[in-house]
Coordinates of C-alpha atoms and ligand atoms in Angstrom, one line a residue:
X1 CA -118.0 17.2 -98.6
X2 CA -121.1 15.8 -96.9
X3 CA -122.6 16.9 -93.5
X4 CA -123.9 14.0 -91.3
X5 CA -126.0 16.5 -89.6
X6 CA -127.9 17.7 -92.9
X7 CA -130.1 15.0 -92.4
X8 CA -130.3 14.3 -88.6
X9 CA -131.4 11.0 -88.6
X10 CA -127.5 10.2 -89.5
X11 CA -126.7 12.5 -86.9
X12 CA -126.6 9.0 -84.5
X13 CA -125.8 6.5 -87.7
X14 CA -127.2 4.7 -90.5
X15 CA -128.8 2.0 -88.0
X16 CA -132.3 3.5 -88.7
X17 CA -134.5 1.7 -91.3
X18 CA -137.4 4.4 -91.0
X19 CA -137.1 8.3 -91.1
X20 CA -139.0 10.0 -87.8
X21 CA -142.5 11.1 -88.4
X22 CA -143.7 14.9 -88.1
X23 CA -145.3 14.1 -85.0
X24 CA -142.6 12.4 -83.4
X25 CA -139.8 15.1 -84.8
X26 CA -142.3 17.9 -83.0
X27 CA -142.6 16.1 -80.1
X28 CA -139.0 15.1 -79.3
X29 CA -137.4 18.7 -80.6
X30 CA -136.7 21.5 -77.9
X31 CA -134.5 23.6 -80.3
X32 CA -137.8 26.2 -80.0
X33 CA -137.5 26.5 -76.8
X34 CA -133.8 25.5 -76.2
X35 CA -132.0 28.1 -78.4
X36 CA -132.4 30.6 -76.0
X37 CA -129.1 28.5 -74.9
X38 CA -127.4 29.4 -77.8
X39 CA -124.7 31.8 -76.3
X40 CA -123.5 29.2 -73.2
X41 CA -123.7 26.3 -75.8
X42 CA -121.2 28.1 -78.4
X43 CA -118.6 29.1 -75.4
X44 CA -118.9 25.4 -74.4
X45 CA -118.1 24.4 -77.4
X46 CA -115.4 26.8 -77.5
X47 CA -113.4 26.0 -74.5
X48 CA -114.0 21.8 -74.9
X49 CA -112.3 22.8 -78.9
X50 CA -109.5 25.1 -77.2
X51 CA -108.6 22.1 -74.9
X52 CA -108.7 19.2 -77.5
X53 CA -106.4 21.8 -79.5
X54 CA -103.8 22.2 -76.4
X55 CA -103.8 18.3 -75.9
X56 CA -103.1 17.9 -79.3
X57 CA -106.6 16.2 -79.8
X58 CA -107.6 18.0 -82.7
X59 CA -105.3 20.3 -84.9
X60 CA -104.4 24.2 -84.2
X61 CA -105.7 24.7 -88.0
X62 CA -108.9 23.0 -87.0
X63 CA -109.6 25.2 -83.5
X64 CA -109.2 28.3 -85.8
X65 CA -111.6 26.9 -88.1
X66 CA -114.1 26.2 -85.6
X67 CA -113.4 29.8 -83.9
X68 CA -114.0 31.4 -87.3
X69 CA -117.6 29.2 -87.6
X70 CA -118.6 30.3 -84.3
X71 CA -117.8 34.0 -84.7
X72 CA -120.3 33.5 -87.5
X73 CA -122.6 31.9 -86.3
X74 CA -122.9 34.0 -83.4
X75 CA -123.4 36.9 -85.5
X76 CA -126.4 35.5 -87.6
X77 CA -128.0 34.4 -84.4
X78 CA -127.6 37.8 -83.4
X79 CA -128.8 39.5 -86.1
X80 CA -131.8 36.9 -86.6
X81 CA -130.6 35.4 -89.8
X82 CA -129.9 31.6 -88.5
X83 CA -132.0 29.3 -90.1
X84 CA -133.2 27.0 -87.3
X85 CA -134.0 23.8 -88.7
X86 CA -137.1 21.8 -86.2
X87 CA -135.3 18.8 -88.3
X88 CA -131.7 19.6 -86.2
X89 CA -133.9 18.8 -82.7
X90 CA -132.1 20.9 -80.5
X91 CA -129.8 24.0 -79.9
X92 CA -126.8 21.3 -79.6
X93 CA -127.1 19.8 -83.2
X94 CA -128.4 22.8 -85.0
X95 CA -125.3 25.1 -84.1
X96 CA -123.1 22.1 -84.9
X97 CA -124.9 21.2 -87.9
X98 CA -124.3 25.2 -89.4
X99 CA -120.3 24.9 -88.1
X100 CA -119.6 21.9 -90.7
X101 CA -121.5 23.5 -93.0
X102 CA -119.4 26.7 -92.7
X103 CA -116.0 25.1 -92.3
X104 CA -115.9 21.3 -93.1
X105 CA -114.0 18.8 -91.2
X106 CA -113.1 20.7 -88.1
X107 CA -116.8 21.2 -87.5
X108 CA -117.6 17.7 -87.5
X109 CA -114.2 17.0 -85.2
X110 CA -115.7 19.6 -82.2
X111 CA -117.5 16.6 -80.6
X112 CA -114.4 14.5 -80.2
X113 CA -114.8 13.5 -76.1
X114 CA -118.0 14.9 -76.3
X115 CA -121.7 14.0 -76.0
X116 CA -125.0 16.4 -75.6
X117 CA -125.8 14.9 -72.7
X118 CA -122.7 16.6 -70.9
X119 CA -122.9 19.5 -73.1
X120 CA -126.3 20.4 -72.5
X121 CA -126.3 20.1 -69.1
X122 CA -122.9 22.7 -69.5
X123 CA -125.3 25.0 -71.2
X124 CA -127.5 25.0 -68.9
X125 CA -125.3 25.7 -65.6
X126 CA -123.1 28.4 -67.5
X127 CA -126.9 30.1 -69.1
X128 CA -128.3 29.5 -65.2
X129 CA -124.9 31.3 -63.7
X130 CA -125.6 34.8 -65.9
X131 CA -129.4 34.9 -65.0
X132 CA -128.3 34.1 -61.3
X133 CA -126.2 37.4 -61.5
X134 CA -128.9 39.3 -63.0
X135 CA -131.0 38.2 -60.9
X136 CA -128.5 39.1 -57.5
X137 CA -128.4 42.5 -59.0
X138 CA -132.6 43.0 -59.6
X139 CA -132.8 41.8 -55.6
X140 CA -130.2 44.5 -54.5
X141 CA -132.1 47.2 -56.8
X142 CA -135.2 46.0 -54.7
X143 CA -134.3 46.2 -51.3
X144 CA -132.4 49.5 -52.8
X145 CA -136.1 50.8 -53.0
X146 CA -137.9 49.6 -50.3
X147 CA -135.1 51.1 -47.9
X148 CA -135.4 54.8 -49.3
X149 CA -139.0 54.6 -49.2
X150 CA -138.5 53.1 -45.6
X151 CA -136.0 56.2 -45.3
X152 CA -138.2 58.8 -45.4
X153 CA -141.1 57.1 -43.6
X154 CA -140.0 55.8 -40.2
X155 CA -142.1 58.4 -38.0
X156 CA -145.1 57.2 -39.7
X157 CA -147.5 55.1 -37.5
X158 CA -149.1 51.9 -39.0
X159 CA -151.0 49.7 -37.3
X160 CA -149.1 46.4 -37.0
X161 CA -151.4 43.4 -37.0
X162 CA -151.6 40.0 -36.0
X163 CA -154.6 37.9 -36.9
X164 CA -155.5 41.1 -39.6
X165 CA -156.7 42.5 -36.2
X166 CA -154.9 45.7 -34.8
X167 CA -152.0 44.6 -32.6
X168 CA -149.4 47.6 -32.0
X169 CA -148.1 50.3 -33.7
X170 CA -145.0 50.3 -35.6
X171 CA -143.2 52.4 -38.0
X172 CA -144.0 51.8 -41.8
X173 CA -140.4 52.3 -42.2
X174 CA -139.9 49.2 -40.0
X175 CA -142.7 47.0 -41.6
X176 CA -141.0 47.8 -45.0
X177 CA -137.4 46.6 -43.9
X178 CA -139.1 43.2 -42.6
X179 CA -139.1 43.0 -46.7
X180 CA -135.9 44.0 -46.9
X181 CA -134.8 40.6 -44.5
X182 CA -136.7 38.4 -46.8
X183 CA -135.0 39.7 -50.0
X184 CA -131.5 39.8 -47.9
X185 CA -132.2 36.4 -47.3
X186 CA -133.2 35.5 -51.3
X187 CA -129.9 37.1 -52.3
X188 CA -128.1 34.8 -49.5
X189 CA -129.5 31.7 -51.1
X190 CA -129.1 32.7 -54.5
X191 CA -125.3 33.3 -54.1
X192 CA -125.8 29.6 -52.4
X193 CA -127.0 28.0 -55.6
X194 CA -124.9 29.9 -57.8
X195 CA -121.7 28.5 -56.2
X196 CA -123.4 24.7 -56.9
X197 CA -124.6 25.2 -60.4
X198 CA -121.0 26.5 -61.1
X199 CA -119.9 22.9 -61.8
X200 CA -118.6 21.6 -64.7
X201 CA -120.0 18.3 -66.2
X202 CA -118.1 18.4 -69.7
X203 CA -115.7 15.3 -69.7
X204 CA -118.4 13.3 -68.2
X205 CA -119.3 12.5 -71.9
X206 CA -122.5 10.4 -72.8
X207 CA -122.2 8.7 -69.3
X208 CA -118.9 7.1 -68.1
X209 CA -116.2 9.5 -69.1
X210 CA -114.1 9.4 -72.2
X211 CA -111.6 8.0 -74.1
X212 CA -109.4 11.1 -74.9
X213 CA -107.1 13.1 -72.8
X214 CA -109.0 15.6 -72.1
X215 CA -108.1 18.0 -69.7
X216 CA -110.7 19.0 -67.6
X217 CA -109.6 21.8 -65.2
X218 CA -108.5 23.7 -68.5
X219 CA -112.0 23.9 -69.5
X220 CA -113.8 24.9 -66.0
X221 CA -110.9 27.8 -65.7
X222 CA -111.6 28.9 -69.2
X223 CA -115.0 28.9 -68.4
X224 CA -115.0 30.2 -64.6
X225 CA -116.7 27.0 -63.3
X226 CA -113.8 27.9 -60.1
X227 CA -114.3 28.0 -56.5
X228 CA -113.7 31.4 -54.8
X229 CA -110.0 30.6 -54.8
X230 CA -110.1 29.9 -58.3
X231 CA -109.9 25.8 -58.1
X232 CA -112.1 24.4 -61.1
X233 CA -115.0 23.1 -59.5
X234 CA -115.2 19.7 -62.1
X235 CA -118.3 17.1 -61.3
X236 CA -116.0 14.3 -59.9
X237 CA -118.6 11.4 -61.2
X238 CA -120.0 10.9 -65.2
X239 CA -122.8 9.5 -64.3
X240 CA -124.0 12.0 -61.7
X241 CA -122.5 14.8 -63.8
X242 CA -125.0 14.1 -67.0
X243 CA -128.1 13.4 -64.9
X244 CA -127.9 15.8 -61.9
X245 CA -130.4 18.6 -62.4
X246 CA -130.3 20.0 -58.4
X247 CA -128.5 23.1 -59.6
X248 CA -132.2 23.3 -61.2
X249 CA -134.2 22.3 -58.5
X250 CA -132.1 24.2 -56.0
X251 CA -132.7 28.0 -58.1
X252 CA -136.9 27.5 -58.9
X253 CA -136.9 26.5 -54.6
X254 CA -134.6 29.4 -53.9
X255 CA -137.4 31.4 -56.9
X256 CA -140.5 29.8 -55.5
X257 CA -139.6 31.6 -51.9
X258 CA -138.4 34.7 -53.3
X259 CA -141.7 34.8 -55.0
X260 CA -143.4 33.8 -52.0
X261 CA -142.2 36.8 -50.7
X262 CA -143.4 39.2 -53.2
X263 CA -146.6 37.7 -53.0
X264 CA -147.0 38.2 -49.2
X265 CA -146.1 42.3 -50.1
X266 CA -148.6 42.0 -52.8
X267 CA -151.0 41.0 -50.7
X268 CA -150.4 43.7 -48.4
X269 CA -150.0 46.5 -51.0
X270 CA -153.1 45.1 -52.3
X271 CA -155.5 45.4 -49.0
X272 CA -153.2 48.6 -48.3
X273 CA -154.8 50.4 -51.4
X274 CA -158.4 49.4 -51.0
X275 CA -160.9 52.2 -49.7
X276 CA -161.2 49.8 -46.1
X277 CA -157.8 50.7 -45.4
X278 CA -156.6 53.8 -48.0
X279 CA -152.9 53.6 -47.0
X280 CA -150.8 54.0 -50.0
X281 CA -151.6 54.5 -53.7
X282 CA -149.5 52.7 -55.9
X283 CA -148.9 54.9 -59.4
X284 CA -152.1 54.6 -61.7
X285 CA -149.9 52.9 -64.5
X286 CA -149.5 49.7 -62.2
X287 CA -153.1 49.7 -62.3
X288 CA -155.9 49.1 -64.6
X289 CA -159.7 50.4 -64.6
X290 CA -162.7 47.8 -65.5
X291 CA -164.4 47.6 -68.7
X292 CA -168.1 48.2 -66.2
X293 CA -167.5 49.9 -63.4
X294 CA -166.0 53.8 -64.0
X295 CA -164.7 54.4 -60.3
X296 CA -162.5 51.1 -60.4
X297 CA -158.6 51.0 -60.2
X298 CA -157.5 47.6 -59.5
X299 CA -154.1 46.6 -58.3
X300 CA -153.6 44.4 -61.3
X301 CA -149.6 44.3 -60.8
X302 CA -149.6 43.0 -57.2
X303 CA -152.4 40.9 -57.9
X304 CA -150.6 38.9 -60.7
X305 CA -147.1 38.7 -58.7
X306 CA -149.5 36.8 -56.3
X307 CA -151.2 34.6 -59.1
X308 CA -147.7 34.2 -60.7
X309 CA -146.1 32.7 -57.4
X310 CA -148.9 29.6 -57.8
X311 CA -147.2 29.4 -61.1
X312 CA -143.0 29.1 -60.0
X313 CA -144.1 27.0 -57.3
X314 CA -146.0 24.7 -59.6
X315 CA -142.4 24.7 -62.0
X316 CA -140.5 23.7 -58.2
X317 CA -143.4 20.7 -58.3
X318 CA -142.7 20.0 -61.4
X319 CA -138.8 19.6 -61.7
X320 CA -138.8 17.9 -58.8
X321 CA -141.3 15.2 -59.9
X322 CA -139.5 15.3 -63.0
X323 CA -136.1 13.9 -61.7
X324 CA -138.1 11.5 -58.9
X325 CA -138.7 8.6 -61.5
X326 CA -135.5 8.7 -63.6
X327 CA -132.9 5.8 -63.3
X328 CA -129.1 6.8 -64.1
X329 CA -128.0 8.2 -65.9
X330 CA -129.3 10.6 -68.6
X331 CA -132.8 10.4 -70.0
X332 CA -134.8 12.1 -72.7
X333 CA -137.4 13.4 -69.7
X334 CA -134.5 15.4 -69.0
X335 CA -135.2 17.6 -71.9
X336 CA -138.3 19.0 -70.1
X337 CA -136.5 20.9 -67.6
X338 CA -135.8 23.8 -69.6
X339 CA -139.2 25.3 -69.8
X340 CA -140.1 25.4 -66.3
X341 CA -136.7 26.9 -65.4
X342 CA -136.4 29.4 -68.2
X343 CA -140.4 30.7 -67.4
X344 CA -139.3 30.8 -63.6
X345 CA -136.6 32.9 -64.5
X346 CA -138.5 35.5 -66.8
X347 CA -141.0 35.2 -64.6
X348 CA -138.6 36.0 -61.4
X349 CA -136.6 38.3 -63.6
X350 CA -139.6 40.7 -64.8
X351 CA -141.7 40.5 -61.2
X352 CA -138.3 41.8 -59.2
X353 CA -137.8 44.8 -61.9
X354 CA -141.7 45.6 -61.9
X355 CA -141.9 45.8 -58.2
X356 CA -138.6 47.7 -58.1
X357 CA -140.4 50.7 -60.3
X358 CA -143.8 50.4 -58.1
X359 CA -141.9 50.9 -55.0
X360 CA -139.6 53.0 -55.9
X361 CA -140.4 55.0 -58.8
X362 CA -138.3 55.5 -62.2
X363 CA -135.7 58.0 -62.8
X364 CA -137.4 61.3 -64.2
X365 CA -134.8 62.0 -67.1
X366 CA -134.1 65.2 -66.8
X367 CA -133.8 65.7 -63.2
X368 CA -132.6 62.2 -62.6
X369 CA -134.9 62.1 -59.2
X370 CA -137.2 58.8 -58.9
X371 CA -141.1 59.2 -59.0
X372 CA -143.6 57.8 -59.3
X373 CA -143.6 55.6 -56.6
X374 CA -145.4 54.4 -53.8
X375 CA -147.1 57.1 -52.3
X376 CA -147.7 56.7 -48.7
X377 CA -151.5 57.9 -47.0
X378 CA -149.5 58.6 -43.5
X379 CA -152.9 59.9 -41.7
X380 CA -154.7 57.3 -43.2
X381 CA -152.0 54.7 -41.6
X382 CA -152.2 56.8 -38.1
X383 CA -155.7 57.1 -37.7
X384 CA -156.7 53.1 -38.0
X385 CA -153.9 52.7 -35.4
X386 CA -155.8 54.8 -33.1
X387 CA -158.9 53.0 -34.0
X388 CA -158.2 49.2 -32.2
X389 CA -156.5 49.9 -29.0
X390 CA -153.3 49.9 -30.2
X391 CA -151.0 50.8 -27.1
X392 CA -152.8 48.6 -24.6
X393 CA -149.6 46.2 -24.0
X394 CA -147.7 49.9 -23.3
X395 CA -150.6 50.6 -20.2
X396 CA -150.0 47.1 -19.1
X397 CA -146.1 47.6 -19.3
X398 CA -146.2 50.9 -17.2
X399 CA -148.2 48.9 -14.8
X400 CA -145.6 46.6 -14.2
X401 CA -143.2 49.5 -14.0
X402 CA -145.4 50.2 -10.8
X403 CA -144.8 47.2 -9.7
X404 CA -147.7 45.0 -10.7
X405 CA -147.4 41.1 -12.3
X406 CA -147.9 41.2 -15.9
X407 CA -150.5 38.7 -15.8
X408 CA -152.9 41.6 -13.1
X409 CA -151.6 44.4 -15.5
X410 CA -153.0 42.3 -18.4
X411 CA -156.4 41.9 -16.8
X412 CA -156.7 45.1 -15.6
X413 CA -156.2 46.9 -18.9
X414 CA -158.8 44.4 -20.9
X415 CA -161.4 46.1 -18.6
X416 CA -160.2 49.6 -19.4
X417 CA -160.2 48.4 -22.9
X418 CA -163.7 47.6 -22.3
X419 CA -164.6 50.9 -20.7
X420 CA -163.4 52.5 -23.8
X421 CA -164.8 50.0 -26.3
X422 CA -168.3 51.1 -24.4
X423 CA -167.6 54.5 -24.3
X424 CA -166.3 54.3 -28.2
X425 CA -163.5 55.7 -27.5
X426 CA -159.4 55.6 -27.4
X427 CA -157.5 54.7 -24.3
X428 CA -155.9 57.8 -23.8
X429 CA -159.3 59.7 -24.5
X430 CA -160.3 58.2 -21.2
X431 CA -160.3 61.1 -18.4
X432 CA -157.5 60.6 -15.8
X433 CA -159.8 60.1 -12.7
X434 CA -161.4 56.6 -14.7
X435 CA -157.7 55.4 -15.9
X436 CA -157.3 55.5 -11.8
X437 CA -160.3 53.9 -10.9
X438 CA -158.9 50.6 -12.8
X439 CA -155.6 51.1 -10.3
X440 CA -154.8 53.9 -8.2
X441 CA -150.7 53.6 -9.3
X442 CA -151.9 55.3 -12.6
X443 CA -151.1 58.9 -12.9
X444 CA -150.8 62.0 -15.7
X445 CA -147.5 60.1 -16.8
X446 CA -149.7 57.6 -18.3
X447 CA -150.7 60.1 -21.9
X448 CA -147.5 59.5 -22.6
X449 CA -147.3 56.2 -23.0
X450 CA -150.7 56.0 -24.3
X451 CA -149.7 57.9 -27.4
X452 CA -148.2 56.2 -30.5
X453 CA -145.3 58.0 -30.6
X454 CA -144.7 56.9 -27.2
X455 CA -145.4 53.5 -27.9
X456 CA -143.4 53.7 -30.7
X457 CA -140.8 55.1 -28.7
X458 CA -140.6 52.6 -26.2
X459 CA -139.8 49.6 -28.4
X460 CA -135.9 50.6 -28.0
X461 CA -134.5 46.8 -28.2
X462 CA -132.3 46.1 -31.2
X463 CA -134.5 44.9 -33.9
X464 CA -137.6 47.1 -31.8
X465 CA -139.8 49.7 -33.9
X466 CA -138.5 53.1 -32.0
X467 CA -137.4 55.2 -34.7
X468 CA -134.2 55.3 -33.6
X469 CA -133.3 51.6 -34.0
X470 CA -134.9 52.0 -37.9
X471 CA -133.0 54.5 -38.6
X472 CA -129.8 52.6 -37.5
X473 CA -131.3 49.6 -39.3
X474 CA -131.7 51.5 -42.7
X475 CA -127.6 52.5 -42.3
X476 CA -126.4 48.7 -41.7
X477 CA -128.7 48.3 -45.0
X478 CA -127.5 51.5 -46.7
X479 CA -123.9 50.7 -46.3
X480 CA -124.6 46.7 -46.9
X481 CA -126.4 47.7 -50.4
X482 CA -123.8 50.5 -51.8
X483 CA -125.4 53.9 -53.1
X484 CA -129.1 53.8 -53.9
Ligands
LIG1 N1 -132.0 18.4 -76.1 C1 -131.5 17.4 -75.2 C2 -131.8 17.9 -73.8 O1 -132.2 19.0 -73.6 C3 -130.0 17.4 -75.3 C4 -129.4 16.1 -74.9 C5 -129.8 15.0 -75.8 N2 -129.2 13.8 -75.4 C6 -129.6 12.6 -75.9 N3 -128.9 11.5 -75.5 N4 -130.6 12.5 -76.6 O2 -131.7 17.2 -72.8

């Protein structure tokens, strides 16, 4: 019995006069990089062959056949004993290639209404849909971290900033759960482009549809391509079925922010752990020395999140100026979408888990607690808020609970600010008699709401810094996110 596929330039016929160079085999195969596809392009196969057996396309005898094949094959692939063959070009043609060779004629019916260029992009939604999950799962084991640490910090005092100069204090709790938004947010879009890559383009064939009966809706419900009340969600045009790659585009934009993200907390964890500043350590084995200088520990982890973030946004860049060029319908450049997606998603996948251990810590294994997380300098964070005048919007406030305009209040606390600044000292350090002399209406009340705490305090709006509104923010989180 011969195998079309043993030599793959019959895979497409016997119209070729000339065998493909090396150079030209290297350069047009993907199966080194495409068989991580392996798994999605086998149940692909197996749901089109379970369909063309129910419409009576191909025979009962043959779908066992191909079953039996692909049980096989899975299980050399598993175990590392597949032969992949550079010859066989891609994922698609090597796993079909092995099925005829295991059992005959039913192999080489399985592409019946068939072509790679609807398979493969298959393979790539159902292989996109899993990471999408694991990835949905590593962002709730995030914010899962940041809001326990956030838990049992939200009377600390930082100094919140704008412009990197001191602005007003706020709990670290709070500036932690600012993360938590982002992430919430990631999750929200992620769900968002899982529901559109969930589409299936099998029965667009090589570009206008097939032939064959095939029916369609079978094969999205066998393969959970369904909407959330479990209508198959079925590309409703060939051509725009084989060529669309937004499902792509949409995950590495949704990736590129997520990463954006990380990188802005990277940044901070980064100036947070230098001497200048001396607010948190991060656990020495997220941290490397240098090969000259003994006292070093640099923040290598946060520092590559942020270099790897130039990288997914370069893969968004890329995919997108991939597709801008390409004429209907499908087109070899195609081919080059996998490695930008599947580095964004290791990439994605191994920055969420690594900053999920920094910030949280690991489970000990005997006592089950997590250490070895951030650890958090609260005097460190307390004493630079006292340092840049911190609670000077809460003396202009309790002027104006006196009675004053803002805008007066405002000028008259820039010249007690300056009376300090001279003096090289804090607000409230400022004796009671001098606070006056800037406006009589100020009177001993006014320590109070010179102090952090106070400050802190005061912020009681929904979405404010008071410790009080934190707390009730890490509960809506606590109960949104399940048990830590
Ligand atoms: N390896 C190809 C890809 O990744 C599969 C589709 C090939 N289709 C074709 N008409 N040459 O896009």
């Amino acid at each position: 019995m011969s195998n079309p596929l043993d030599k793959k330039s019959q895979a497409w016929s016997a119209l070729f006069s000339e065998p493909m160079s090396e150079l030209v085999k290297r350069y047009t195969a993907s199966v080194f990089f495409d068989k991580r596809l392996w798994r999605a392009d086998i149940q692909g196969s197996l749901a089109h062959a379970e369909m063309l057996a129910a419409q009576g396309i191909i025979s009962v005898e043959d779908l066992a056949d191909i079953r039996r094949g692909m049980e096989a094959i899975s299980q050399e692939i598993d175990s590392g004993h597949f032969a992949w063959k550079l010859d066989l070009e891609d994922v698609h043609l090597n796993i079909e290639a092995r099925l005829t060779q295991l059992v005959g004629d039913a192999g080489k019916r399985l592409h019946t209404g068939r072509s790679r260029n609807d398979q493969v992009a298959t393979d790539v939604r159902l292989w996109l849909r899993g990471e999408i999950d694991l990835i949905l799962q590593l962002l709730a084991d995030l914010q899962k971290s940041l809001v326990e640490v956030a838990a049992n910090n939200t009377e600390v005092i930082l100094p919140g900033f704008t412009h990197l100069q001191v602005a007003q204090p706020v709990s670290f709790a709070h500036h932690l759960l600012a993360y938590v938004e982002m992430f919430a947010r990631d999750t929200e879009r992620f769900s968002q482009v899982r529901r559109r890559t969930n589409w299936l383009p099998l029965g667009s064939a090589a570009l206008a549809g097939t032939t064959y009966a095939l029916d369609r809706g079978r094969v999205a419900r066998s393969l959970g391509m369904v909407d959330e009340n479990g209508q198959p969600q079925i590309c409703q045009n060939s051509l725009d079925g084989v060529s669309d790659r937004d499902f792509a585009i949409e995950f590495t934009a949704a990736a590129s922010l997520c990463m954006v993200h990380i990188s802005r907390l990277s940044e901070e964890l980064i100036l947070w752990m230098s001497q200048n500043f001396g607010f948190i350590r991060i656990a020495d084995r997220f941290t490397t020395g240098s090969s000259i200088m003994p006292q070093k520990k640099n923040p290598d982890v946060p520092e590559l999140a942020r270099g790897k973030t130039g990288r997914v946004l370069g893969h968004l860049v890329g995919l997108l100026t991939l597709m801008k060029g390409q004429p209907l319908a499908y087109n070899k450049d195609n081919q080059e979408d996998k490695e930008p997606l599947f580095d964004t998603v290791d990439t994605l996948k191994d920055t969420l888990r690594i900053f999920c251990e920094m910030i949280g810590g690991q489970v000990h294994p005997v006592t089950g607690q997590k250490e070895g997380g951030l650890t958090v300098h609260a005097q460190a964070m307390e004493a630079a808020a006292r340092k840049g005048y911190a609670t000077a919007t809460d003396l202009a406030d309790y002027l104006v609970r006196k009675g004053l305009p803002f805008r007066d209040a405002h000028e008259i606390v820039a010249h007690a600010v300056k009376a300090a600044s001279s003096r090289d000292c804090d607000l409230s350090e400022l004796p009671l008699s001098m606070l006056q002399g800037f406006h009589p209406a100020i009177d001993q009340d006014v320590f109070e709401v010179l102090s952090l705490q106070g400050s802190l305090n005061a912020r009681n709006t929904s979405g404010g810094t008071a410790p009080v509104q934190v707390r009730a923010q890490i509960a809506r989180h606590r109960a949104r996110l399940g048990p830590a």
